[in-house]
Short mmCIF file of C-alpha atoms in Angstrom, two decimals:
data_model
loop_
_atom_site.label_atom_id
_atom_site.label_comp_id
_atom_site.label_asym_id
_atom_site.label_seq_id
_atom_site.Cartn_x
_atom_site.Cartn_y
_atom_site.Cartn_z
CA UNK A 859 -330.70 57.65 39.13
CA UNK A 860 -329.94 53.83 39.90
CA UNK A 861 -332.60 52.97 37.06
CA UNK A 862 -330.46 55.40 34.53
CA UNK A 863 -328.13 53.70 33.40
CA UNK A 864 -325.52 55.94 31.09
CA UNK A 865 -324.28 54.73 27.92
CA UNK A 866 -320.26 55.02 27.29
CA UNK A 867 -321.11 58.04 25.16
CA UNK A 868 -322.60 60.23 28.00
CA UNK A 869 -320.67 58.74 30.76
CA UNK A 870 -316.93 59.64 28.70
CA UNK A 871 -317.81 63.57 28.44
CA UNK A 872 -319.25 62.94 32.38
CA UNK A 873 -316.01 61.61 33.37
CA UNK A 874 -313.91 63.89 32.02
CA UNK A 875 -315.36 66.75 33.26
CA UNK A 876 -315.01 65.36 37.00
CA UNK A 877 -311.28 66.44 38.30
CA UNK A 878 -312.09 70.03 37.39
CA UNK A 879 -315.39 69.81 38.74
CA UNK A 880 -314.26 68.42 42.12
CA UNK A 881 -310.40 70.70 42.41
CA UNK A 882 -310.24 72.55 45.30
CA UNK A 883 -312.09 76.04 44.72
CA UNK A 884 -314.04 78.63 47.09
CA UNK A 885 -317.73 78.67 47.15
CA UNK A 886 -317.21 82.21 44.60
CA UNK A 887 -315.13 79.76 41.79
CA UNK A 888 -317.78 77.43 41.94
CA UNK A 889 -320.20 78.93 39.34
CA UNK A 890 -317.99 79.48 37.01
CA UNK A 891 -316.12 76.12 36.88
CA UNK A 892 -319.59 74.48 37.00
CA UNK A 893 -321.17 76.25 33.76
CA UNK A 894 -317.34 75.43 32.37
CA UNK A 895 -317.96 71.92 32.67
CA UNK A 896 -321.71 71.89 31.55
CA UNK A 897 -320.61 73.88 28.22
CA UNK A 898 -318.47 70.88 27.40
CA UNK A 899 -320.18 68.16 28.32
CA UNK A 900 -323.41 69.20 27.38
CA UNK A 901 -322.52 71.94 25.06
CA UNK A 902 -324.54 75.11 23.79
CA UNK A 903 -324.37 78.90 22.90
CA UNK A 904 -324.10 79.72 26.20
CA UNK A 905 -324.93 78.17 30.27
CA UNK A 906 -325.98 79.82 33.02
CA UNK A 907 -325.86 79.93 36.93
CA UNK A 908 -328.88 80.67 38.77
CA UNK A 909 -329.80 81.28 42.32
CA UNK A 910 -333.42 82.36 43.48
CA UNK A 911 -333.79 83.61 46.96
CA UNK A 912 -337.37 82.33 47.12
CA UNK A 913 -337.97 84.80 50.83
CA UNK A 914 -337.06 87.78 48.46
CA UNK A 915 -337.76 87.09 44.88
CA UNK A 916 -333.65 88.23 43.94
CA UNK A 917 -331.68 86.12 41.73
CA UNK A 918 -327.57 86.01 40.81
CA UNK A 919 -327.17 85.25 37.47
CA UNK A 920 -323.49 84.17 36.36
CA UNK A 921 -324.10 83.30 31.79
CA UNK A 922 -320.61 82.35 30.49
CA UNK A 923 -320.47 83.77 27.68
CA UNK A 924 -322.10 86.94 28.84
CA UNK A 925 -323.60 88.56 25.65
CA UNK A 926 -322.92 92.01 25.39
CA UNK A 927 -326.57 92.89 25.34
CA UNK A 928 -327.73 90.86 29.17
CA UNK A 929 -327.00 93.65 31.26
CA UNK A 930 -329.07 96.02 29.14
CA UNK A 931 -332.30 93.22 29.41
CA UNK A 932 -332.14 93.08 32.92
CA UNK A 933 -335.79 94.65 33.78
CA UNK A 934 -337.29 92.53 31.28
CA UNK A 935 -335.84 89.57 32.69
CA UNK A 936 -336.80 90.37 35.89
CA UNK A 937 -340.32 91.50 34.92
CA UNK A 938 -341.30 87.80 32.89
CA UNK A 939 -339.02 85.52 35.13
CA UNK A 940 -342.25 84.27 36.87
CA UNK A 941 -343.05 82.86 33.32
CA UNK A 942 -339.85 80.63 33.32
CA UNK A 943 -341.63 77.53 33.40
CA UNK A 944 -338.78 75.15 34.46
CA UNK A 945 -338.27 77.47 37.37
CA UNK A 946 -341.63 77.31 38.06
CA UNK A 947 -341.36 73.35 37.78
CA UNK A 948 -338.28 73.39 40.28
CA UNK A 949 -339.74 76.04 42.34
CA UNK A 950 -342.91 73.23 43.24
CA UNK A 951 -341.24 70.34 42.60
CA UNK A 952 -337.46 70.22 43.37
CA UNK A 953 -336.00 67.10 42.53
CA UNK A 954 -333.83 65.37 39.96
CA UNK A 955 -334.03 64.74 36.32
CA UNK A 956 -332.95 68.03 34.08
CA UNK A 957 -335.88 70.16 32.25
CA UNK A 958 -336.65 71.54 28.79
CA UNK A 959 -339.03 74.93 28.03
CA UNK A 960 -340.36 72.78 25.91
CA UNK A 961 -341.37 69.97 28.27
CA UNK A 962 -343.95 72.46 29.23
CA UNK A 963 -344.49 74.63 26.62
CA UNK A 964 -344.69 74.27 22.38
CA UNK A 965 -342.15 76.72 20.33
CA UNK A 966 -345.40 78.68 19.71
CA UNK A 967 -346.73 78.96 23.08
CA UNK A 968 -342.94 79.84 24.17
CA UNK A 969 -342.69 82.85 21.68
CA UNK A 970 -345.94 84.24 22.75
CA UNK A 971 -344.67 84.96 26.57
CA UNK A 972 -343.11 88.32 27.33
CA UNK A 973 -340.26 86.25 28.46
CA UNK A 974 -339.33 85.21 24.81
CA UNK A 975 -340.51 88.31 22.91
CA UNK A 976 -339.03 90.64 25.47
CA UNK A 977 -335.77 88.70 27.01
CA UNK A 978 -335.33 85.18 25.50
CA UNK A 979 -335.46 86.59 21.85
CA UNK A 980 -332.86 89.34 22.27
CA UNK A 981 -330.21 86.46 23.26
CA UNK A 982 -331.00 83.91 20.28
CA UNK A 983 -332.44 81.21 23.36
CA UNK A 984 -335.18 78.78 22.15
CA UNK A 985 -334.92 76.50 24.58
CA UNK A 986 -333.02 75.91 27.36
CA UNK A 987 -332.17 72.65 29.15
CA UNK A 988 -331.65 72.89 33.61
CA UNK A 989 -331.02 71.23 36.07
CA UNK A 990 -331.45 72.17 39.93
CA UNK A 991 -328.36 72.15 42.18
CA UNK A 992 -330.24 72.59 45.84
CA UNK A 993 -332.54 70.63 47.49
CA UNK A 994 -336.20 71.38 48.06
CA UNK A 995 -336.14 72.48 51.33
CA UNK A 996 -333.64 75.58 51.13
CA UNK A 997 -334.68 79.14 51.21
CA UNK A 998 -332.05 79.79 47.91
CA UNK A 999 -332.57 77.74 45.00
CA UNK A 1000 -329.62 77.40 42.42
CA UNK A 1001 -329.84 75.67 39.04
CA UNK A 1002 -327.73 75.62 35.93
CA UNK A 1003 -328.71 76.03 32.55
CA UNK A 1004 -327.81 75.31 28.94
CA UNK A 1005 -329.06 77.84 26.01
CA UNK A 1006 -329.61 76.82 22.59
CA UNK A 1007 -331.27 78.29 19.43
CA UNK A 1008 -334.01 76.56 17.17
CA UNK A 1009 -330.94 75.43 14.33
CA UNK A 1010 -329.17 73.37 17.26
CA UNK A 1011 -332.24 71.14 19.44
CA UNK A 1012 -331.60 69.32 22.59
CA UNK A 1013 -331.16 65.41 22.15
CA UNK A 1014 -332.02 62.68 24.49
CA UNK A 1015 -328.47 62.34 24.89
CA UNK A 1016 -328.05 66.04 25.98
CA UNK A 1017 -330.42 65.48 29.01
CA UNK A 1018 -328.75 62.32 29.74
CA UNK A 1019 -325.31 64.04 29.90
CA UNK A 1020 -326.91 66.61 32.45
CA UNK A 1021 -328.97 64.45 34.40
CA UNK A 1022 -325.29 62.12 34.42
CA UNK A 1023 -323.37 65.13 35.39
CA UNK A 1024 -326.05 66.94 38.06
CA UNK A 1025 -325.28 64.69 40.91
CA UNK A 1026 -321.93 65.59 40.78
CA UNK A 1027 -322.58 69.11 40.31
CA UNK A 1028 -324.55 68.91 43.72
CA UNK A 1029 -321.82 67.31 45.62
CA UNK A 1030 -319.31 69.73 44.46
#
């Protein structure tokens, strides 16, 4: 991060975001103030809180807002999850620096993966932009992730704002 330097427009949203980020809260509040402050700085349809238990292969997953349609996609998420592949990025190679689907994969090659057609498409996500919270070493791996459909991209500047806001997200 000392090469990144953040321009005024993704350090203000950064900044503002920090006093909520770093009040006082139990280890429970901590998901949901975190996707709180991603949503605004970052903004998106909806963000979500992730943690892997990579011994087990079970996940939490807190999405703020929660469609009304998540709980009901469940075994298809869980079935195609292994072809998530920023988790699978994060899973090999934990670091910093926030990811894109498609860093790895075109729209096309996306939309062909059970993950899209069965899960992804049902929620209106074309690409999502994460960030991992835990380092490498730990058994449970949490990340946090913004959702957005094909009329609203990610920008340079939207990574920036995560990758800005991610150490801080660590530390609280």
């Amino acid at each position: 991060y000392a090469r990144r330097v953040p321009t005024e427009a993704v350090n203000a949203p950064v900044m503002a975001a920090l006093p909520e980020l770093y009040a006082l809260a139990t280890a429970d509040e901590f998901p949901l103030r975190a996707v709180a402050a991603v949503r605004r700085v970052v903004g998106g349809s909806k963000c979500d809180y992730t943690e892997v238990d990579l011994a087990t292969g079970n996940f939490r997953v807190l999405v703020s807002p929660e469609p009304s349609q998540l709980r009901s996609l469940q075994p298809a998420r869980r079935a195609h999850m292994t072809q998530h592949p920023v988790l699978g990025h994060f899973l090999h190679r934990p670091g910093p620096g926030a990811r894109l689907i498609s860093d790895f994969l075109t729209p096309t090659q996306f939309r062909r993966l059970g993950l899209y057609g069965e899960f992804f498409v049902h929620l209106d996500v074309d690409d999502q932009l994460t960030a991992l919270l835990t380092p490498g070493a730990t058994r449970v791996r949490a990340g946090i992730s913004i959702d957005r459909d094909r009329r609203s991209p990610f920008t340079a500047a939207d990574r920036r704002r995560l990758d800005a806001l991610q150490p801080h997200l660590v530390a609280a």
